[in-house]
mmCIF file of C-alpha atoms in Angstrom:
data_model
loop_
_atom_site.group_PDB
_atom_site.id
_atom_site.type_symbol
_atom_site.label_atom_id
_atom_site.label_comp_id
_atom_site.label_asym_id
_atom_site.label_seq_id
_atom_site.Cartn_x
_atom_site.Cartn_y
_atom_site.Cartn_z
ATOM 1 C CA MET A 1 0.000 0.000 0.000
ATOM 2 C CA LYS A 2 2.824 2.390 0.879
ATOM 3 C CA ARG A 3 4.543 1.666 -2.410
ATOM 4 C CA ARG A 4 1.311 2.243 -4.265
ATOM 5 C CA LYS A 5 0.761 5.563 -2.488
ATOM 6 C CA GLY A 6 4.312 6.586 -3.355
ATOM 7 C CA ARG A 7 3.723 5.767 -7.001
ATOM 8 C CA ASP A 8 0.423 7.643 -6.976
ATOM 9 C CA LEU A 9 2.125 10.704 -5.541
ATOM 10 C CA LYS A 10 4.858 10.547 -8.176
ATOM 11 C CA THR A 11 2.265 10.201 -10.918
ATOM 12 C CA GLU A 12 0.283 13.120 -9.483
ATOM 13 C CA ASN A 13 3.395 15.294 -9.292
ATOM 14 C CA ALA A 14 4.288 14.423 -12.864
ATOM 15 C CA VAL A 15 0.827 15.451 -13.994
ATOM 16 C CA VAL A 16 1.084 18.753 -12.109
ATOM 17 C CA LYS A 17 4.482 19.484 -13.625
ATOM 18 C CA LYS A 18 3.258 18.726 -17.141
ATOM 19 C CA ARG A 19 0.596 21.389 -17.433
ATOM 20 C CA THR A 20 0.134 22.302 -21.055
ATOM 21 C CA LEU A 21 -0.879 25.518 -22.779
ATOM 22 C CA ASP A 22 -4.098 23.781 -23.817
ATOM 23 C CA GLU A 23 -5.292 23.675 -20.188
ATOM 24 C CA LYS A 24 -4.651 27.365 -19.506
ATOM 25 C CA ILE A 25 -5.551 29.176 -22.721
ATOM 26 C CA GLU A 26 -9.239 28.290 -22.804
ATOM 27 C CA GLY A 27 -10.075 30.896 -20.168
ATOM 28 C CA ARG A 28 -9.517 34.628 -20.298
ATOM 29 C CA SER A 29 -6.102 35.903 -19.229
ATOM 30 C CA THR A 30 -6.361 38.985 -17.048
ATOM 31 C CA ASN A 31 -2.559 38.991 -16.869
ATOM 32 C CA ILE A 32 -2.344 39.409 -20.648
ATOM 33 C CA ASN A 33 -4.887 42.214 -20.541
ATOM 34 C CA MET A 34 -2.929 44.118 -17.899
ATOM 35 C CA VAL A 35 0.341 43.700 -19.811
ATOM 36 C CA ARG A 36 -1.392 45.021 -22.950
ATOM 37 C CA PHE A 37 -1.824 48.283 -21.067
ATOM 38 C CA LEU A 38 1.812 48.258 -19.906
ATOM 39 C CA ALA A 39 2.985 47.473 -23.455
ATOM 40 C CA ALA A 40 1.079 50.504 -24.775
ATOM 41 C CA ILE A 41 2.852 52.610 -22.136
ATOM 42 C CA GLY A 42 6.133 51.023 -23.260
ATOM 43 C CA VAL A 43 5.567 52.179 -26.844
ATOM 44 C CA LEU A 44 4.876 55.694 -25.555
ATOM 45 C CA VAL A 45 8.089 55.656 -23.489
ATOM 46 C CA ALA A 46 10.197 54.540 -26.463
ATOM 47 C CA HIS A 47 8.721 57.207 -28.732
ATOM 48 C CA ALA A 48 9.180 59.916 -26.079
ATOM 49 C CA HIS A 49 12.943 59.496 -26.335
ATOM 50 C CA THR A 50 12.998 59.338 -30.128
ATOM 51 C CA LEU A 51 10.759 62.376 -30.573
ATOM 52 C CA ALA A 52 11.955 64.581 -27.720
ATOM 53 C CA ASP A 53 15.714 64.473 -28.159
ATOM 54 C CA GLY A 54 16.567 61.569 -30.466
ATOM 55 C CA SER A 55 17.900 59.442 -27.593
ATOM 56 C CA MET A 56 17.153 55.801 -26.770
ATOM 57 C CA ASP A 57 15.137 54.603 -23.792
ATOM 58 C CA LEU A 58 16.584 53.031 -20.646
ATOM 59 C CA LEU A 59 15.762 49.447 -21.689
ATOM 60 C CA TYR A 60 17.767 49.953 -24.893
ATOM 61 C CA GLN A 61 20.703 51.305 -22.927
ATOM 62 C CA LEU A 62 20.643 48.192 -20.729
ATOM 63 C CA THR A 63 19.817 45.482 -23.278
ATOM 64 C CA GLY A 64 19.931 46.889 -26.805
ATOM 65 C CA VAL A 65 16.148 46.446 -27.164
ATOM 66 C CA THR A 66 13.710 49.367 -27.048
ATOM 67 C CA TRP A 67 10.435 49.219 -25.148
ATOM 68 C CA GLY A 68 8.713 49.814 -28.481
ATOM 69 C CA SER A 69 10.257 46.775 -30.177
ATOM 70 C CA LEU A 70 9.483 44.565 -27.191
ATOM 71 C CA ALA A 71 5.893 45.818 -26.974
ATOM 72 C CA VAL A 72 5.176 45.347 -30.696
ATOM 73 C CA SER A 73 6.553 41.788 -30.533
ATOM 74 C CA PHE A 74 4.280 41.137 -27.538
ATOM 75 C CA PHE A 75 1.219 42.570 -29.314
ATOM 76 C CA PHE A 76 1.796 40.514 -32.475
ATOM 77 C CA PHE A 77 2.449 37.239 -30.651
ATOM 78 C CA VAL A 78 -0.647 37.600 -28.465
ATOM 79 C CA SER A 79 -2.689 38.602 -31.512
ATOM 80 C CA GLY A 80 -1.588 35.500 -33.435
ATOM 81 C CA LEU A 81 -2.316 33.273 -30.443
ATOM 82 C CA TYR A 82 -5.826 34.526 -29.679
ATOM 83 C CA VAL A 83 -6.978 35.222 -33.244
ATOM 84 C CA THR A 84 -6.092 31.621 -34.119
ATOM 85 C CA LYS A 85 -8.054 30.466 -31.096
ATOM 86 C CA SER A 86 -11.081 32.512 -32.165
ATOM 87 C CA LEU A 87 -10.874 31.317 -35.776
ATOM 88 C CA THR A 88 -10.490 27.602 -35.003
ATOM 89 C CA VAL A 89 -12.892 27.371 -32.068
ATOM 90 C CA LYS A 90 -15.710 29.402 -33.627
ATOM 91 C CA LYS A 91 -15.004 28.006 -37.126
ATOM 92 C CA LEU A 92 -15.782 31.379 -38.662
ATOM 93 C CA SER A 93 -16.693 31.774 -42.306
ATOM 94 C CA GLY A 94 -14.475 34.017 -44.410
ATOM 95 C CA ARG A 95 -17.023 36.838 -44.350
ATOM 96 C CA LYS A 96 -17.517 36.731 -40.563
ATOM 97 C CA TYR A 97 -13.805 36.412 -39.904
ATOM 98 C CA ILE A 98 -12.838 39.390 -42.094
ATOM 99 C CA PHE A 99 -15.708 41.462 -40.706
ATOM 100 C CA SER A 100 -14.630 40.733 -37.123
ATOM 101 C CA ARG A 101 -11.060 41.804 -37.909
ATOM 102 C CA ILE A 102 -12.205 44.977 -39.694
ATOM 103 C CA ARG A 103 -14.529 45.802 -36.817
ATOM 104 C CA ARG A 104 -11.656 45.355 -34.381
ATOM 105 C CA ILE A 105 -9.203 47.619 -36.231
ATOM 106 C CA ILE A 106 -11.044 50.186 -38.331
ATOM 107 C CA PRO A 107 -13.550 52.102 -36.111
ATOM 108 C CA PRO A 108 -11.000 53.375 -33.536
ATOM 109 C CA LEU A 109 -8.524 53.999 -36.343
ATOM 110 C CA ALA A 110 -11.102 56.020 -38.306
ATOM 111 C CA VAL A 111 -11.770 58.230 -35.265
ATOM 112 C CA VAL A 112 -8.046 58.960 -34.844
ATOM 113 C CA ILE A 113 -7.457 59.635 -38.550
ATOM 114 C CA LEU A 114 -10.461 61.968 -38.858
ATOM 115 C CA ALA A 115 -9.394 63.824 -35.705
ATOM 116 C CA SER A 116 -5.862 64.119 -37.108
ATOM 117 C CA VAL A 117 -7.027 65.567 -40.435
ATOM 118 C CA PHE A 118 -9.760 67.919 -39.192
ATOM 119 C CA PHE A 119 -8.486 68.958 -35.747
ATOM 120 C CA LEU A 120 -4.800 68.206 -35.206
ATOM 121 C CA GLY A 121 -3.735 69.212 -38.711
ATOM 122 C CA PRO A 122 -5.400 72.665 -38.843
ATOM 123 C CA CYS A 123 -4.204 73.453 -35.300
ATOM 124 C CA MET A 124 -0.583 72.390 -35.773
ATOM 125 C CA SER A 125 0.110 73.070 -39.470
ATOM 126 C CA THR A 126 2.355 75.951 -40.454
ATOM 127 C CA LEU A 127 0.090 76.489 -43.467
ATOM 128 C CA GLY A 128 -3.088 78.534 -43.444
ATOM 129 C CA GLY A 129 -6.451 76.788 -43.477
ATOM 130 C CA GLY A 130 -6.973 77.306 -47.193
ATOM 131 C CA ALA A 131 -3.522 76.011 -48.133
ATOM 132 C CA TYR A 132 -3.828 73.075 -45.729
ATOM 133 C CA PHE A 133 -7.218 71.849 -46.965
ATOM 134 C CA GLY A 134 -6.326 72.695 -50.557
ATOM 135 C CA ASN A 135 -3.319 70.388 -50.446
ATOM 136 C CA ILE A 136 -3.997 66.934 -51.918
ATOM 137 C CA ASN A 137 -1.753 65.333 -49.258
ATOM 138 C CA THR A 138 -4.249 66.358 -46.572
ATOM 139 C CA TRP A 139 -6.898 64.191 -48.189
ATOM 140 C CA LYS A 140 -4.468 61.398 -48.970
ATOM 141 C CA TYR A 141 -3.941 60.987 -45.217
ATOM 142 C CA LEU A 142 -7.507 59.629 -45.023
ATOM 143 C CA LEU A 143 -6.247 56.544 -46.867
ATOM 144 C CA ASN A 144 -4.891 55.381 -43.510
ATOM 145 C CA ILE A 145 -8.479 54.398 -42.659
ATOM 146 C CA CYS A 146 -8.209 51.846 -45.477
ATOM 147 C CA LEU A 147 -4.835 50.674 -44.069
ATOM 148 C CA ILE A 148 -2.919 52.359 -46.893
ATOM 149 C CA PRO A 149 0.026 54.057 -45.119
ATOM 150 C CA VAL A 150 0.332 57.826 -45.591
ATOM 151 C CA HIS A 151 2.465 59.421 -42.887
ATOM 152 C CA ASN A 152 2.478 63.145 -43.658
ATOM 153 C CA LEU A 153 0.074 66.038 -43.238
ATOM 154 C CA PRO A 154 1.085 69.331 -44.941
ATOM 155 C CA GLY A 155 3.036 71.623 -42.616
ATOM 156 C CA VAL A 156 2.468 69.421 -39.538
ATOM 157 C CA PHE A 157 5.360 68.485 -37.217
ATOM 158 C CA GLU A 158 8.109 69.485 -39.625
ATOM 159 C CA ARG A 159 10.568 70.791 -37.023
ATOM 160 C CA GLY A 160 13.206 69.139 -34.839
ATOM 161 C CA ASN A 161 12.999 65.422 -34.059
ATOM 162 C CA LEU A 162 9.307 65.196 -34.928
ATOM 163 C CA LEU A 163 10.271 63.561 -38.246
ATOM 164 C CA SER A 164 7.325 65.146 -40.134
ATOM 165 C CA THR A 165 5.594 61.796 -39.668
ATOM 166 C CA VAL A 166 2.130 62.183 -38.204
ATOM 167 C CA ASN A 167 1.557 59.075 -36.101
ATOM 168 C CA GLY A 168 4.454 56.794 -36.964
ATOM 169 C CA SER A 169 2.835 53.908 -35.063
ATOM 170 C CA LEU A 170 0.327 53.280 -37.858
ATOM 171 C CA TRP A 171 2.776 51.167 -39.897
ATOM 172 C CA THR A 172 1.944 48.072 -37.829
ATOM 173 C CA LEU A 173 -1.773 48.039 -38.726
ATOM 174 C CA PRO A 174 -1.571 47.043 -42.422
ATOM 175 C CA VAL A 175 1.109 44.514 -41.466
ATOM 176 C CA GLU A 176 -1.181 42.969 -38.856
ATOM 177 C CA PHE A 177 -4.185 42.919 -41.198
ATOM 178 C CA LEU A 178 -2.139 41.105 -43.858
ATOM 179 C CA CYS A 179 -1.241 38.569 -41.163
ATOM 180 C CA TYR A 180 -4.972 38.064 -40.516
ATOM 181 C CA LEU A 181 -5.622 37.432 -44.210
ATOM 182 C CA PHE A 182 -2.727 35.000 -44.611
ATOM 183 C CA LEU A 183 -3.787 33.162 -41.447
ATOM 184 C CA TYR A 184 -7.234 32.567 -42.932
ATOM 185 C CA VAL A 185 -5.671 31.206 -46.146
ATOM 186 C CA LEU A 186 -3.566 28.779 -44.066
ATOM 187 C CA TYR A 187 -6.655 27.767 -42.103
ATOM 188 C CA LYS A 188 -8.829 27.108 -45.160
ATOM 189 C CA THR A 189 -6.115 25.169 -46.955
ATOM 190 C CA ARG A 190 -5.592 23.046 -43.819
ATOM 191 C CA PHE A 191 -1.933 24.014 -43.766
ATOM 192 C CA LEU A 192 -2.202 24.688 -40.042
ATOM 193 C CA GLU A 193 -2.710 20.954 -39.517
ATOM 194 C CA LYS A 194 0.784 20.338 -40.895
ATOM 195 C CA ASN A 195 2.411 21.807 -37.833
ATOM 196 C CA ILE A 196 5.912 20.419 -38.480
ATOM 197 C CA VAL A 197 5.967 21.788 -42.033
ATOM 198 C CA PHE A 198 4.504 25.055 -40.706
ATOM 199 C CA GLY A 199 7.200 25.302 -38.019
ATOM 200 C CA VAL A 200 10.049 24.544 -40.449
ATOM 201 C CA GLY A 201 8.647 27.039 -42.950
ATOM 202 C CA LEU A 202 8.463 29.692 -40.240
ATOM 203 C CA LEU A 203 12.092 29.046 -39.301
ATOM 204 C CA ILE A 204 13.239 29.320 -42.931
ATOM 205 C CA ILE A 205 11.298 32.565 -43.432
ATOM 206 C CA SER A 206 12.848 33.934 -40.218
ATOM 207 C CA ILE A 207 16.393 33.160 -41.398
ATOM 208 C CA VAL A 208 15.821 34.554 -44.900
ATOM 209 C CA SER A 209 14.106 37.766 -43.728
ATOM 210 C CA TYR A 210 16.809 38.337 -41.095
ATOM 211 C CA GLY A 211 19.500 37.883 -43.739
ATOM 212 C CA ILE A 212 17.794 40.299 -46.132
ATOM 213 C CA GLY A 213 17.258 42.885 -43.388
ATOM 214 C CA CYS A 214 20.883 42.706 -42.227
ATOM 215 C CA LYS A 215 22.285 42.814 -45.756
ATOM 216 C CA ALA A 216 20.174 45.842 -46.606
ATOM 217 C CA SER A 217 20.922 47.401 -43.192
ATOM 218 C CA SER A 218 17.188 48.084 -43.005
ATOM 219 C CA SER A 219 15.566 48.440 -39.596
ATOM 220 C CA VAL A 220 12.218 48.718 -41.413
ATOM 221 C CA ILE A 221 12.555 45.227 -42.932
ATOM 222 C CA LEU A 222 13.766 43.749 -39.650
ATOM 223 C CA SER A 223 10.977 45.385 -37.624
ATOM 224 C CA ALA A 224 8.239 44.273 -40.033
ATOM 225 C CA ALA A 225 9.678 40.749 -40.334
ATOM 226 C CA GLN A 226 9.985 40.417 -36.554
ATOM 227 C CA ALA A 227 6.355 41.493 -36.076
ATOM 228 C CA VAL A 228 5.044 39.066 -38.722
ATOM 229 C CA ILE A 229 7.090 36.154 -37.398
ATOM 230 C CA CYS A 230 5.952 36.853 -33.822
ATOM 231 C CA PHE A 231 2.341 36.757 -35.062
ATOM 232 C CA PHE A 232 2.842 33.358 -36.684
ATOM 233 C CA MET A 233 4.763 32.118 -33.654
ATOM 234 C CA GLY A 234 1.516 32.832 -31.794
ATOM 235 C CA VAL A 235 -0.335 30.781 -34.438
ATOM 236 C CA TRP A 236 2.164 27.924 -34.081
ATOM 237 C CA TYR A 237 1.917 27.972 -30.310
ATOM 238 C CA TYR A 238 -1.864 27.700 -30.467
ATOM 239 C CA ILE A 239 -1.958 24.783 -32.918
ATOM 240 C CA ASN A 240 0.567 22.974 -30.695
ATOM 241 C CA LYS A 241 -1.072 23.997 -27.426
ATOM 242 C CA ASP A 242 -1.624 20.411 -26.280
ATOM 243 C CA LYS A 243 2.104 19.633 -26.626
ATOM 244 C CA LEU A 244 3.599 22.783 -25.106
ATOM 245 C CA VAL A 245 4.430 22.201 -21.451
ATOM 246 C CA LEU A 246 4.249 25.211 -19.142
ATOM 247 C CA ASP A 247 7.140 24.946 -16.719
ATOM 248 C CA ILE A 248 8.615 27.766 -14.640
ATOM 249 C CA ARG A 249 12.092 26.372 -15.306
ATOM 250 C CA PHE A 250 11.599 26.789 -19.057
ATOM 251 C CA GLY A 251 10.315 30.301 -18.419
ATOM 252 C CA MET A 252 13.392 31.250 -16.388
ATOM 253 C CA MET A 253 15.700 29.790 -19.054
ATOM 254 C CA ALA A 254 13.822 31.861 -21.651
ATOM 255 C CA VAL A 255 14.352 35.046 -19.603
ATOM 256 C CA ILE A 256 18.094 34.332 -19.431
ATOM 257 C CA GLY A 257 18.150 33.507 -23.148
ATOM 258 C CA TRP A 258 16.334 36.732 -24.008
ATOM 259 C CA PHE A 259 18.842 38.856 -22.065
ATOM 260 C CA LEU A 260 21.835 37.017 -23.557
ATOM 261 C CA PHE A 261 20.590 37.382 -27.123
ATOM 262 C CA SER A 262 19.773 41.047 -26.504
ATOM 263 C CA TRP A 263 23.236 41.777 -25.165
ATOM 264 C CA MET A 264 24.742 39.979 -28.199
ATOM 265 C CA LYS A 265 22.746 42.338 -30.491
ATOM 266 C CA LEU A 266 20.510 39.439 -31.557
ATOM 267 C CA SER A 267 17.254 40.868 -30.224
ATOM 268 C CA PHE A 268 15.469 39.806 -33.445
ATOM 269 C CA TRP A 269 15.984 36.190 -32.428
ATOM 270 C CA GLY A 270 15.509 36.858 -28.730
ATOM 271 C CA ASN A 271 12.028 38.291 -29.306
ATOM 272 C CA ILE A 272 11.061 35.468 -31.668
ATOM 273 C CA LEU A 273 12.437 32.490 -29.736
ATOM 274 C CA PHE A 274 12.285 33.450 -26.066
ATOM 275 C CA LEU A 275 9.608 36.114 -25.643
ATOM 276 C CA PRO A 276 6.752 33.684 -26.559
ATOM 277 C CA VAL A 277 7.958 31.223 -23.900
ATOM 278 C CA ILE A 278 8.057 34.023 -21.312
ATOM 279 C CA ILE A 279 4.534 35.151 -22.233
ATOM 280 C CA VAL A 280 2.854 31.736 -22.088
ATOM 281 C CA THR A 281 4.747 30.664 -18.956
ATOM 282 C CA PHE A 282 4.392 33.731 -16.758
ATOM 283 C CA LEU A 283 1.255 35.433 -18.090
ATOM 284 C CA ILE A 284 -0.957 32.537 -19.211
ATOM 285 C CA GLY A 285 0.471 29.636 -17.199
ATOM 286 C CA THR A 286 0.365 31.352 -13.798
ATOM 287 C CA LYS A 287 -2.510 32.442 -11.575
ATOM 288 C CA GLN A 288 -4.670 35.156 -13.126
ATOM 289 C CA VAL A 289 -4.786 38.232 -10.888
ATOM 290 C CA LEU A 290 -6.137 41.778 -10.755
ATOM 291 C CA TYR A 291 -9.351 41.028 -12.653
ATOM 292 C CA ARG A 292 -10.893 44.472 -12.202
ATOM 293 C CA SER A 293 -7.664 46.381 -12.698
ATOM 294 C CA SER A 294 -6.907 44.406 -15.861
ATOM 295 C CA GLN A 295 -9.906 45.978 -17.567
ATOM 296 C CA ILE A 296 -7.693 48.977 -18.255
ATOM 297 C CA GLY A 297 -6.052 46.761 -20.868
ATOM 298 C CA ASN A 298 -9.136 47.364 -23.020
ATOM 299 C CA LEU A 299 -7.742 50.859 -23.648
ATOM 300 C CA SER A 300 -4.442 49.571 -25.055
ATOM 301 C CA TYR A 301 -5.344 49.738 -28.757
ATOM 302 C CA ALA A 302 -6.752 53.270 -28.522
ATOM 303 C CA MET A 303 -3.696 54.281 -26.472
ATOM 304 C CA TYR A 304 -1.443 52.893 -29.171
ATOM 305 C CA LEU A 305 -3.300 54.881 -31.831
ATOM 306 C CA THR A 306 -3.321 58.202 -29.982
ATOM 307 C CA ALA A 307 0.025 58.273 -28.143
ATOM 308 C CA PHE A 308 2.351 59.199 -31.015
ATOM 309 C CA PRO A 309 0.472 62.306 -32.271
ATOM 310 C CA VAL A 310 -0.219 63.451 -28.698
ATOM 311 C CA GLN A 311 3.490 63.243 -27.903
ATOM 312 C CA GLN A 312 4.318 65.125 -31.090
ATOM 313 C CA MET A 313 1.794 67.829 -30.213
ATOM 314 C CA VAL A 314 3.150 68.215 -26.668
ATOM 315 C CA ILE A 315 6.717 68.600 -27.967
ATOM 316 C CA SER A 316 5.672 71.008 -30.722
ATOM 317 C CA LEU A 317 3.758 73.222 -28.289
ATOM 318 C CA SER A 318 6.798 73.357 -26.020
ATOM 319 C CA GLY A 319 8.910 74.780 -28.849
ATOM 320 C CA GLY A 320 10.238 71.545 -30.291
ATOM 321 C CA ASP A 321 12.652 70.743 -27.467
ATOM 322 C CA MET A 322 11.678 68.725 -24.388
ATOM 323 C CA ASN A 323 13.044 66.311 -21.826
ATOM 324 C CA PRO A 324 11.699 62.838 -22.767
ATOM 325 C CA TYR A 325 10.579 62.075 -19.217
ATOM 326 C CA LEU A 326 8.607 65.316 -19.069
ATOM 327 C CA ASN A 327 7.001 64.321 -22.360
ATOM 328 C CA ILE A 328 5.994 60.986 -20.828
ATOM 329 C CA VAL A 329 4.480 62.636 -17.753
ATOM 330 C CA LEU A 330 2.524 65.195 -19.774
ATOM 331 C CA SER A 331 1.404 62.813 -22.523
ATOM 332 C CA ILE A 332 0.094 59.855 -20.504
ATOM 333 C CA PRO A 333 -2.926 61.660 -18.924
ATOM 334 C CA ILE A 334 -3.983 63.078 -22.313
ATOM 335 C CA VAL A 335 -3.591 59.685 -23.984
ATOM 336 C CA LEU A 336 -5.632 57.943 -21.273
ATOM 337 C CA VAL A 337 -8.489 60.443 -21.589
ATOM 338 C CA LEU A 338 -8.560 60.155 -25.386
ATOM 339 C CA ALA A 339 -8.274 56.363 -25.284
ATOM 340 C CA TYR A 340 -11.127 56.097 -22.815
ATOM 341 C CA GLY A 341 -13.261 58.366 -25.012
ATOM 342 C CA ILE A 342 -12.613 56.212 -28.089
ATOM 343 C CA TRP A 343 -13.249 52.993 -26.151
ATOM 344 C CA TRP A 344 -16.487 54.388 -24.694
ATOM 345 C CA LEU A 345 -17.691 55.535 -28.116
ATOM 346 C CA GLU A 346 -16.880 52.170 -29.675
ATOM 347 C CA LYS A 347 -18.630 50.303 -26.869
ATOM 348 C CA ARG A 348 -21.705 52.518 -27.138
ATOM 349 C CA CYS A 349 -21.914 51.986 -30.911
ATOM 350 C CA PHE A 350 -21.540 48.232 -30.409
ATOM 351 C CA VAL A 351 -24.423 48.190 -27.898
ATOM 352 C CA GLN A 352 -26.610 50.166 -30.305
ATOM 353 C CA GLU A 353 -25.705 47.755 -33.102
ATOM 354 C CA LYS A 354 -26.713 44.745 -30.981
ATOM 355 C CA LYS A 355 -30.039 46.362 -30.114
ATOM 356 C CA LYS A 356 -30.845 46.822 -33.811
ATOM 357 C CA ARG A 357 -30.302 43.144 -34.373
#
């Protein structure tokens, strides 16, 4: 009997140690939602340094990775993970899937773009109202609503470190939407079921895109490739959720690996290989906390959309020169108010839409 009890305890311990992602991902992760909010703040912090004085943030000085790069990798991985879950569990048709993705991205984006063209632009442009609205580039900026990148408004933010780019964060949105479309193609062609082929293909694409980016010395190529690969790492993690063991030891090894790769100037690979392990181990695999407080994560997308132009406006109004930490302090309250307003408006419209049905 004693031997049997000992064996039972060993078996039970083995089961506890071998928790898989499949067991933890079915519920809602309040940890992920809270970190979404912190990641949006991270993007703001990174941009504050770039815009205010052209410097790099503290994380970059310590590791060679900016808060912005880390946050975007987090957003894309989590997006790939949960969008794949939604697509495969609900078995959405192409029309419903595309509509759900458009509804997620476009309404808040449209609010920000319209506000940029008809409020921010006239207030901040060096041109008069007639010249501003008579310039074809003003109206071209509206193409951002259709996920066609146009970064400039006539006469807006053309001094100092402001880069004349109105809302430089928008580049990630068309990239993410293309990921959504390609994911659906993989789903319909049953390619997702070939997880080994999918994993090998993802590795090959990672190596090739990294080589191209390094050879061209293009941070744009590397940033876009890293975001796309993180998205499809999220897809791969979900389709292998029943095989991926969540173990704190693996998580700690991933943290060490991430720091080592970052210090070796290999953050591209650190974010792709180790960040996903850290996310699923410590955010999904651990106890979910702060349920009420995590609701602030619902503001993360609107914060991401509004932070860059708000920071540019704050710097411009101060004369074009500002301490980055002062920019952070002044920008965050404005961004939170605007993000809450957009979230409230979106929620209200959604409720009205449901009532009509």
